[in-house]
mmCIF file of C-alpha atoms in Angstrom:
data_model
loop_
_atom_site.group_PDB
_atom_site.id
_atom_site.type_symbol
_atom_site.label_atom_id
_atom_site.label_comp_id
_atom_site.label_asym_id
_atom_site.label_seq_id
_atom_site.Cartn_x
_atom_site.Cartn_y
_atom_site.Cartn_z
ATOM 1 C CA UNK M 229 19.905 -29.846 23.981
ATOM 2 C CA UNK M 230 16.943 -30.002 26.345
ATOM 3 C CA UNK M 231 19.007 -28.387 29.102
ATOM 4 C CA UNK M 232 19.813 -25.469 26.811
ATOM 5 C CA UNK M 233 16.146 -24.667 26.162
ATOM 6 C CA UNK M 234 15.728 -22.050 28.968
ATOM 7 C CA UNK M 235 18.924 -20.302 27.822
ATOM 8 C CA UNK M 236 17.796 -20.290 24.185
ATOM 9 C CA UNK M 237 14.435 -18.837 25.237
ATOM 10 C CA UNK M 238 16.285 -16.052 27.032
ATOM 11 C CA UNK M 239 18.478 -15.361 23.993
ATOM 12 C CA UNK M 240 15.384 -15.254 21.740
ATOM 13 C CA UNK M 241 13.744 -12.814 24.137
ATOM 14 C CA UNK M 242 16.791 -10.549 24.112
ATOM 15 C CA UNK M 243 16.896 -10.739 20.310
ATOM 16 C CA UNK M 244 13.277 -9.535 20.094
ATOM 17 C CA UNK M 245 14.112 -6.539 22.257
ATOM 18 C CA UNK M 246 17.116 -5.926 19.998
ATOM 19 C CA UNK M 247 14.742 -5.899 17.009
ATOM 20 C CA UNK M 248 12.444 -3.453 18.826
ATOM 21 C CA UNK M 249 15.487 -1.266 19.550
ATOM 22 C CA UNK M 250 16.615 -1.413 15.916
ATOM 23 C CA UNK M 251 13.101 -0.787 14.631
ATOM 24 C CA UNK M 252 12.692 2.175 16.976
ATOM 25 C CA UNK M 253 15.951 3.611 15.693
ATOM 26 C CA UNK M 254 14.693 3.235 12.133
ATOM 27 C CA UNK M 255 11.561 5.215 12.982
ATOM 28 C CA UNK M 256 13.438 7.829 15.002
ATOM 29 C CA UNK M 257 15.856 8.536 12.156
ATOM 30 C CA UNK M 258 13.253 8.277 9.395
ATOM 31 C CA UNK M 259 15.197 5.429 7.796
ATOM 32 C CA UNK M 260 12.268 3.164 6.981
ATOM 33 C CA UNK M 261 12.768 3.582 3.236
ATOM 34 C CA UNK M 262 16.557 3.423 3.411
ATOM 35 C CA UNK M 263 16.191 0.221 1.398
ATOM 36 C CA UNK M 264 13.362 0.568 -1.128
ATOM 37 C CA UNK M 265 13.081 -3.186 -1.755
ATOM 38 C CA UNK M 266 12.955 -6.304 0.443
ATOM 39 C CA UNK M 267 14.709 -8.551 1.442
ATOM 40 C CA UNK M 268 17.638 -7.127 -0.546
ATOM 41 C CA UNK M 269 18.629 -3.464 -0.540
ATOM 42 C CA UNK M 270 18.650 -1.827 -3.981
ATOM 43 C CA UNK M 271 18.978 -5.393 -5.255
ATOM 44 C CA UNK M 272 22.195 -5.989 -3.272
ATOM 45 C CA UNK M 273 22.822 -8.400 -0.430
ATOM 46 C CA UNK M 274 25.159 -5.773 1.057
ATOM 47 C CA UNK M 275 23.860 -2.197 0.583
ATOM 48 C CA UNK M 276 25.714 0.460 -1.404
ATOM 49 C CA UNK M 277 27.766 3.044 0.455
ATOM 50 C CA UNK M 278 27.495 5.866 -2.074
ATOM 51 C CA UNK M 279 24.929 7.107 -4.565
ATOM 52 C CA UNK M 280 27.421 6.527 -7.364
ATOM 53 C CA UNK M 281 26.851 2.790 -6.999
ATOM 54 C CA UNK M 282 23.176 3.327 -7.846
ATOM 55 C CA UNK M 283 23.720 5.190 -11.106
ATOM 56 C CA UNK M 284 23.915 3.723 -14.588
ATOM 57 C CA UNK M 285 27.471 3.287 -15.826
ATOM 58 C CA UNK M 286 28.793 2.339 -19.230
ATOM 59 C CA UNK M 287 30.664 -0.957 -19.729
ATOM 60 C CA UNK M 288 29.571 -2.259 -16.339
ATOM 61 C CA UNK M 289 28.187 -5.659 -15.280
ATOM 62 C CA UNK M 290 24.659 -5.487 -13.796
ATOM 63 C CA UNK M 291 23.090 -8.532 -12.133
ATOM 64 C CA UNK M 292 19.420 -9.369 -12.483
ATOM 65 C CA UNK M 293 17.338 -7.471 -9.903
ATOM 66 C CA UNK M 294 19.876 -4.682 -9.354
ATOM 67 C CA UNK M 295 18.143 -1.339 -8.781
ATOM 68 C CA UNK M 296 19.434 1.996 -10.043
ATOM 69 C CA UNK M 297 18.180 5.565 -9.688
ATOM 70 C CA UNK M 298 17.553 7.316 -12.982
ATOM 71 C CA UNK M 299 15.497 10.430 -13.726
ATOM 72 C CA UNK M 300 14.253 10.516 -10.109
ATOM 73 C CA UNK M 301 12.835 7.005 -10.407
ATOM 74 C CA UNK M 302 13.897 3.421 -9.725
ATOM 75 C CA UNK M 303 14.749 0.934 -12.472
ATOM 76 C CA UNK M 304 15.321 -2.802 -12.059
ATOM 77 C CA UNK M 305 17.620 -4.885 -14.259
ATOM 78 C CA UNK M 306 15.553 -7.515 -16.119
ATOM 79 C CA UNK M 307 18.470 -9.917 -16.576
ATOM 80 C CA UNK M 308 22.197 -10.064 -15.985
ATOM 81 C CA UNK M 309 23.987 -8.011 -18.655
ATOM 82 C CA UNK M 310 26.939 -5.757 -19.417
ATOM 83 C CA UNK M 311 26.019 -2.187 -20.338
ATOM 84 C CA UNK M 312 27.070 -0.595 -23.622
ATOM 85 C CA UNK M 313 28.365 2.899 -24.158
ATOM 86 C CA UNK M 314 24.787 4.179 -24.316
ATOM 87 C CA UNK M 315 21.891 3.535 -21.936
ATOM 88 C CA UNK M 316 19.516 0.872 -23.289
ATOM 89 C CA UNK M 317 16.095 1.037 -21.686
ATOM 90 C CA UNK M 318 15.304 -2.490 -22.945
ATOM 91 C CA UNK M 319 17.509 -3.886 -20.166
ATOM 92 C CA UNK M 320 15.447 -2.224 -17.465
ATOM 93 C CA UNK M 321 11.917 -2.104 -16.082
ATOM 94 C CA UNK M 322 10.348 0.411 -13.718
ATOM 95 C CA UNK M 323 10.096 -0.435 -10.015
ATOM 96 C CA UNK M 324 6.349 -0.136 -9.487
ATOM 97 C CA UNK M 325 5.754 -1.057 -5.814
ATOM 98 C CA UNK M 326 6.250 2.591 -4.802
ATOM 99 C CA UNK M 327 7.741 5.805 -6.193
ATOM 100 C CA UNK M 328 10.258 6.555 -3.422
ATOM 101 C CA UNK M 329 13.651 7.014 -5.122
ATOM 102 C CA UNK M 330 16.029 8.700 -2.683
ATOM 103 C CA UNK M 331 19.397 7.453 -1.400
ATOM 104 C CA UNK M 332 20.750 8.399 2.020
ATOM 105 C CA UNK M 333 23.660 6.254 3.150
ATOM 106 C CA UNK M 334 22.834 6.647 6.849
ATOM 107 C CA UNK M 335 19.189 5.704 6.357
ATOM 108 C CA UNK M 336 20.164 2.767 4.174
ATOM 109 C CA UNK M 337 22.534 1.247 6.693
ATOM 110 C CA UNK M 338 20.268 1.893 9.697
ATOM 111 C CA UNK M 339 17.483 -0.007 7.911
ATOM 112 C CA UNK M 340 19.930 -2.723 6.815
ATOM 113 C CA UNK M 341 21.149 -3.279 10.392
ATOM 114 C CA UNK M 342 17.515 -3.573 11.459
ATOM 115 C CA UNK M 343 17.074 -6.357 8.914
ATOM 116 C CA UNK M 344 20.278 -8.086 10.047
ATOM 117 C CA UNK M 345 18.949 -8.121 13.628
ATOM 118 C CA UNK M 346 15.809 -9.874 12.371
ATOM 119 C CA UNK M 347 17.805 -12.457 10.399
ATOM 120 C CA UNK M 348 20.024 -13.166 13.420
ATOM 121 C CA UNK M 349 16.953 -13.590 15.592
ATOM 122 C CA UNK M 350 15.557 -16.066 13.068
ATOM 123 C CA UNK M 351 18.517 -18.400 13.654
ATOM 124 C CA UNK M 352 17.916 -18.239 17.403
ATOM 125 C CA UNK M 353 14.257 -19.185 16.875
ATOM 126 C CA UNK M 354 15.269 -22.168 14.757
ATOM 127 C CA UNK M 355 17.471 -23.321 17.641
ATOM 128 C CA UNK M 356 14.463 -22.788 19.919
ATOM 129 C CA UNK M 357 12.367 -25.176 17.813
ATOM 130 C CA UNK M 358 15.065 -27.849 17.793
ATOM 131 C CA UNK M 359 15.540 -27.734 21.558
ATOM 132 C CA UNK M 360 11.772 -27.587 22.195
ATOM 133 C CA UNK M 361 11.213 -30.858 20.337
ATOM 134 C CA UNK M 362 12.943 -32.694 23.182
ATOM 135 C CA UNK M 363 9.961 -31.722 25.374
ATOM 136 C CA UNK M 364 7.398 -33.281 23.021
ATOM 137 C CA UNK M 365 6.583 -36.204 25.303
ATOM 138 C CA UNK M 366 6.871 -34.472 28.676
ATOM 139 C CA UNK M 367 5.616 -30.910 28.030
ATOM 140 C CA UNK M 368 4.040 -30.788 24.594
ATOM 141 C CA UNK M 369 2.912 -27.216 25.097
ATOM 142 C CA UNK M 370 6.529 -26.001 24.871
ATOM 143 C CA UNK M 371 7.185 -27.115 21.275
ATOM 144 C CA UNK M 372 3.682 -25.991 20.264
ATOM 145 C CA UNK M 373 4.284 -22.485 21.625
ATOM 146 C CA UNK M 374 7.782 -22.464 20.126
ATOM 147 C CA UNK M 375 6.366 -23.240 16.674
ATOM 148 C CA UNK M 376 3.785 -20.478 17.178
ATOM 149 C CA UNK M 377 6.565 -18.035 18.086
ATOM 150 C CA UNK M 378 8.521 -19.031 14.973
ATOM 151 C CA UNK M 379 5.392 -18.601 12.845
ATOM 152 C CA UNK M 380 4.905 -15.099 14.260
ATOM 153 C CA UNK M 381 8.546 -14.305 13.501
ATOM 154 C CA UNK M 382 7.882 -15.260 9.890
ATOM 155 C CA UNK M 383 4.760 -13.106 9.958
ATOM 156 C CA UNK M 384 6.865 -10.228 11.311
ATOM 157 C CA UNK M 385 9.313 -10.633 8.430
ATOM 158 C CA UNK M 386 6.422 -10.584 5.955
ATOM 159 C CA UNK M 387 5.039 -7.481 7.657
ATOM 160 C CA UNK M 388 8.443 -5.861 7.219
ATOM 161 C CA UNK M 389 8.178 -6.505 3.489
ATOM 162 C CA UNK M 390 4.657 -5.033 3.274
ATOM 163 C CA UNK M 391 5.770 -1.979 5.267
ATOM 164 C CA UNK M 392 8.502 -1.277 2.693
ATOM 165 C CA UNK M 393 6.262 -2.071 -0.296
ATOM 166 C CA UNK M 394 3.588 0.304 1.048
ATOM 167 C CA UNK M 395 6.110 3.137 1.578
ATOM 168 C CA UNK M 396 5.738 2.927 5.368
ATOM 169 C CA UNK M 397 1.960 2.651 5.707
ATOM 170 C CA UNK M 398 1.428 3.734 9.310
ATOM 171 C CA UNK M 399 -1.155 1.071 10.188
ATOM 172 C CA UNK M 400 1.219 -1.701 9.122
ATOM 173 C CA UNK M 401 4.024 -0.275 11.277
ATOM 174 C CA UNK M 402 1.638 -0.405 14.252
ATOM 175 C CA UNK M 403 0.758 -4.053 13.621
ATOM 176 C CA UNK M 404 4.499 -4.724 13.319
ATOM 177 C CA UNK M 405 5.011 -3.492 16.905
ATOM 178 C CA UNK M 406 2.007 -5.309 18.377
ATOM 179 C CA UNK M 407 3.094 -8.642 16.894
ATOM 180 C CA UNK M 408 6.537 -8.122 18.449
ATOM 181 C CA UNK M 409 4.882 -7.727 21.867
ATOM 182 C CA UNK M 410 2.872 -10.903 21.285
ATOM 183 C CA UNK M 411 6.119 -12.780 20.588
ATOM 184 C CA UNK M 412 7.550 -11.349 23.830
ATOM 185 C CA UNK M 413 4.538 -12.716 25.718
ATOM 186 C CA UNK M 414 4.948 -16.183 24.161
ATOM 187 C CA UNK M 415 8.645 -16.291 25.034
ATOM 188 C CA UNK M 416 7.924 -15.266 28.622
ATOM 189 C CA UNK M 417 5.399 -18.100 28.909
ATOM 190 C CA UNK M 418 8.040 -20.503 27.574
ATOM 191 C CA UNK M 419 10.585 -19.172 30.054
ATOM 192 C CA UNK M 420 8.138 -19.462 32.941
ATOM 193 C CA UNK M 421 7.047 -23.016 32.117
ATOM 194 C CA UNK M 422 10.543 -24.360 31.391
ATOM 195 C CA UNK M 423 12.207 -23.106 34.563
ATOM 196 C CA UNK M 424 12.368 -25.093 37.814
ATOM 197 C CA UNK M 425 9.486 -24.453 40.249
ATOM 198 C CA UNK M 426 9.922 -21.098 41.924
ATOM 199 C CA UNK M 427 9.239 -20.217 45.524
ATOM 200 C CA UNK M 428 5.698 -19.693 46.663
ATOM 201 C CA UNK M 429 4.338 -16.171 46.544
ATOM 202 C CA UNK M 430 1.833 -14.816 49.009
ATOM 203 C CA UNK M 431 -0.035 -12.680 46.516
ATOM 204 C CA UNK M 432 -3.344 -11.674 48.090
ATOM 205 C CA UNK M 433 -6.547 -10.968 46.197
ATOM 206 C CA UNK M 434 -6.030 -7.194 46.128
ATOM 207 C CA UNK M 435 -2.490 -7.557 44.797
ATOM 208 C CA UNK M 436 -3.721 -9.884 42.040
ATOM 209 C CA UNK M 437 -6.514 -7.539 41.000
ATOM 210 C CA UNK M 438 -4.189 -4.550 41.054
ATOM 211 C CA UNK M 439 -1.561 -6.381 38.967
ATOM 212 C CA UNK M 440 -4.125 -7.235 36.282
ATOM 213 C CA UNK M 441 -5.509 -3.692 36.246
ATOM 214 C CA UNK M 442 -2.020 -2.201 35.960
ATOM 215 C CA UNK M 443 -1.127 -4.534 33.094
ATOM 216 C CA UNK M 444 -4.350 -3.668 31.276
ATOM 217 C CA UNK M 445 -3.684 0.048 31.649
ATOM 218 C CA UNK M 446 -0.099 -0.374 30.463
ATOM 219 C CA UNK M 447 -1.258 -2.250 27.375
ATOM 220 C CA UNK M 448 -3.826 0.486 26.700
ATOM 221 C CA UNK M 449 -1.077 3.089 27.115
ATOM 222 C CA UNK M 450 1.147 1.291 24.629
ATOM 223 C CA UNK M 451 -1.671 1.182 22.080
ATOM 224 C CA UNK M 452 -2.425 4.860 22.661
ATOM 225 C CA UNK M 453 1.275 5.640 22.373
ATOM 226 C CA UNK M 454 1.375 3.849 19.027
ATOM 227 C CA UNK M 455 -1.626 5.907 17.901
ATOM 228 C CA UNK M 456 0.209 9.084 18.925
ATOM 229 C CA UNK M 457 3.267 7.893 17.033
ATOM 230 C CA UNK M 458 1.084 7.387 13.959
ATOM 231 C CA UNK M 459 -0.108 10.984 14.295
ATOM 232 C CA UNK M 460 3.497 12.206 14.612
ATOM 233 C CA UNK M 461 4.577 10.199 11.553
ATOM 234 C CA UNK M 462 1.750 11.602 9.451
ATOM 235 C CA UNK M 463 2.591 15.156 10.528
ATOM 236 C CA UNK M 464 6.281 14.686 9.754
ATOM 237 C CA UNK M 465 5.430 13.448 6.270
ATOM 238 C CA UNK M 466 3.810 16.824 5.637
ATOM 239 C CA UNK M 467 6.164 19.051 7.612
ATOM 240 C CA UNK M 468 9.421 17.274 6.911
ATOM 241 C CA UNK M 469 11.369 14.974 9.188
ATOM 242 C CA UNK M 470 13.532 17.773 10.601
ATOM 243 C CA UNK M 471 10.522 19.904 11.610
ATOM 244 C CA UNK M 472 9.703 18.222 14.916
ATOM 245 C CA UNK M 473 9.516 21.583 16.662
ATOM 246 C CA UNK M 474 6.425 22.431 14.611
ATOM 247 C CA UNK M 475 4.404 19.444 15.825
ATOM 248 C CA UNK M 476 1.163 20.330 17.607
ATOM 249 C CA UNK M 477 0.392 17.466 19.990
ATOM 250 C CA UNK M 478 -1.996 19.309 22.314
ATOM 251 C CA UNK M 479 -4.783 19.110 19.767
ATOM 252 C CA UNK M 480 -4.516 15.335 19.434
ATOM 253 C CA UNK M 481 -7.044 13.442 21.595
ATOM 254 C CA UNK M 482 -4.951 10.274 21.755
ATOM 255 C CA UNK M 483 -2.003 12.241 23.091
ATOM 256 C CA UNK M 484 -4.082 14.004 25.760
ATOM 257 C CA UNK M 485 -5.483 10.681 26.979
ATOM 258 C CA UNK M 486 -2.038 9.063 26.816
ATOM 259 C CA UNK M 487 -0.491 11.871 28.878
ATOM 260 C CA UNK M 488 -3.272 11.862 31.502
ATOM 261 C CA UNK M 489 -3.350 8.082 31.874
ATOM 262 C CA UNK M 490 0.401 8.006 32.460
ATOM 263 C CA UNK M 491 -0.188 9.636 35.860
ATOM 264 C CA UNK M 492 -2.634 6.881 36.825
ATOM 265 C CA UNK M 493 -0.247 4.182 35.619
ATOM 266 C CA UNK M 494 2.562 5.612 37.770
ATOM 267 C CA UNK M 495 0.338 5.838 40.880
ATOM 268 C CA UNK M 496 -0.925 2.259 40.535
ATOM 269 C CA UNK M 497 2.553 0.859 39.955
ATOM 270 C CA UNK M 498 3.814 2.636 43.062
ATOM 271 C CA UNK M 499 0.868 1.176 44.971
ATOM 272 C CA UNK M 500 1.781 -2.299 43.643
ATOM 273 C CA UNK M 501 5.352 -1.835 44.836
ATOM 274 C CA UNK M 502 4.281 -0.584 48.271
ATOM 275 C CA UNK M 503 1.820 -3.426 48.796
ATOM 276 C CA UNK M 504 4.430 -6.003 47.803
ATOM 277 C CA UNK M 505 6.932 -4.505 50.274
ATOM 278 C CA UNK M 506 4.488 -3.881 53.109
ATOM 279 C CA UNK M 507 3.048 -7.394 53.170
ATOM 280 C CA UNK M 508 6.329 -9.099 52.189
ATOM 281 C CA UNK M 509 4.753 -10.903 49.249
ATOM 282 C CA UNK M 510 8.149 -11.865 47.852
ATOM 283 C CA UNK M 511 7.985 -10.409 44.340
ATOM 284 C CA UNK M 512 11.211 -8.844 43.047
ATOM 285 C CA UNK M 513 9.934 -7.424 39.756
ATOM 286 C CA UNK M 514 7.886 -4.448 41.093
ATOM 287 C CA UNK M 515 11.085 -2.503 41.846
ATOM 288 C CA UNK M 516 12.325 -3.113 38.304
ATOM 289 C CA UNK M 517 8.918 -2.115 36.986
ATOM 290 C CA UNK M 518 9.220 1.217 38.814
ATOM 291 C CA UNK M 519 12.729 1.759 37.458
ATOM 292 C CA UNK M 520 11.591 1.000 33.914
ATOM 293 C CA UNK M 521 8.526 3.199 34.295
ATOM 294 C CA UNK M 522 10.656 6.087 35.543
ATOM 295 C CA UNK M 523 12.875 5.964 32.430
ATOM 296 C CA UNK M 524 9.778 5.639 30.261
ATOM 297 C CA UNK M 525 8.086 8.705 31.773
ATOM 298 C CA UNK M 526 11.255 10.815 31.658
ATOM 299 C CA UNK M 527 11.697 10.020 27.964
ATOM 300 C CA UNK M 528 8.078 11.028 27.336
ATOM 301 C CA UNK M 529 8.542 14.329 29.177
ATOM 302 C CA UNK M 530 11.694 15.108 27.196
ATOM 303 C CA UNK M 531 9.934 14.380 23.906
ATOM 304 C CA UNK M 532 7.021 16.670 24.718
ATOM 305 C CA UNK M 533 8.839 19.648 26.265
ATOM 306 C CA UNK M 534 12.083 19.553 24.258
ATOM 307 C CA UNK M 535 10.881 18.646 20.737
ATOM 308 C CA UNK M 536 11.929 15.002 20.593
ATOM 309 C CA UNK M 537 15.654 15.066 21.509
ATOM 310 C CA UNK M 538 17.727 12.448 19.713
ATOM 311 C CA UNK M 539 17.309 8.992 21.242
ATOM 312 C CA UNK M 540 14.257 9.747 23.391
ATOM 313 C CA UNK M 541 11.839 8.063 20.983
ATOM 314 C CA UNK M 542 13.932 4.896 20.994
ATOM 315 C CA UNK M 543 14.157 4.862 24.794
ATOM 316 C CA UNK M 544 10.424 5.532 25.149
ATOM 317 C CA UNK M 545 9.419 2.691 22.844
ATOM 318 C CA UNK M 546 12.006 0.196 24.090
ATOM 319 C CA UNK M 547 11.200 0.725 27.758
ATOM 320 C CA UNK M 548 7.482 0.473 27.017
ATOM 321 C CA UNK M 549 8.149 -3.000 25.598
ATOM 322 C CA UNK M 550 10.292 -3.908 28.622
ATOM 323 C CA UNK M 551 7.561 -2.673 30.967
ATOM 324 C CA UNK M 552 5.041 -4.853 29.114
ATOM 325 C CA UNK M 553 7.298 -7.874 29.583
ATOM 326 C CA UNK M 554 7.952 -7.295 33.289
ATOM 327 C CA UNK M 555 4.279 -6.827 34.120
ATOM 328 C CA UNK M 556 3.248 -9.838 32.058
ATOM 329 C CA UNK M 557 5.768 -12.011 33.913
ATOM 330 C CA UNK M 558 4.325 -10.862 37.242
ATOM 331 C CA UNK M 559 0.926 -12.088 36.048
ATOM 332 C CA UNK M 560 2.436 -15.466 35.166
ATOM 333 C CA UNK M 561 3.868 -15.783 38.670
ATOM 334 C CA UNK M 562 0.556 -14.810 40.228
ATOM 335 C CA UNK M 563 -1.498 -17.179 38.106
ATOM 336 C CA UNK M 564 0.846 -20.145 38.633
ATOM 337 C CA UNK M 565 -0.868 -21.925 35.764
ATOM 338 C CA UNK M 566 -1.280 -20.471 32.296
ATOM 339 C CA UNK M 567 -4.543 -21.384 30.589
ATOM 340 C CA UNK M 568 -4.713 -21.863 26.850
#
């Protein structure tokens, strides 16, 4: 099991990026309230496929916790019962966590798949804990960090519940994303410390300083990007999800800073790549960083000039998370030792 630890770390890392991809798709499609409750969906383990399944029906068995839509509101079955010919309100209670009572089959299943990705990832993290325990005597930091990663996964799941209960409170969605990036960082540390010693790198002082500056700017850009996304979400709540062409980003300070800083981030990353190549420092990630950054910038340009074409938001957010991971791993290689 100990030998499988590096592979399990890699699988956990990929699963986190899958969750980020699924979560980005949820936000892009406006499917965050596709399931009004958590962890079930309308009280079902497997979501309904038509609105008819969410309506009251005579002579029908209803399990405890099942949610129906009635009079533009949500009702929850108090206990398991079989309905009579007439609706009996004594069998039901109002769903009071929020007043969102709309069914859209696409939104429901997009949100449900997002939850399935999280559940699947949870099993991988349990395997991570089991395999990490074999390092308890030799590298105690590995099981400690693995337990911390599992704890944060649980925190992420709880955040998912609060996001739904709050009818997609924007600040909670932001925290949701930042915690995901923290888990990515922990997994990269685990991957770095569990792998065999790598070759020596000739990173000079200027390269080190530049790498840290670039990472700091990228992290700032991600935070600014999340702030811009919050602004977009708030505007779409007022304008309607299909009214992206009416968004006015030029008046938003966060967006203007985010757009201007992106030029600096590109220049510094190119400089990092050139310095690595010129002095033969031996790093392979700078070229992948440039590739990732190129996709990231192109997605941003398409969103701004072409009114958020389908898929560009997902690509922009996913590649921002990948960029974060690549740059953080460069810092681990430079530092050799990770201080805690």
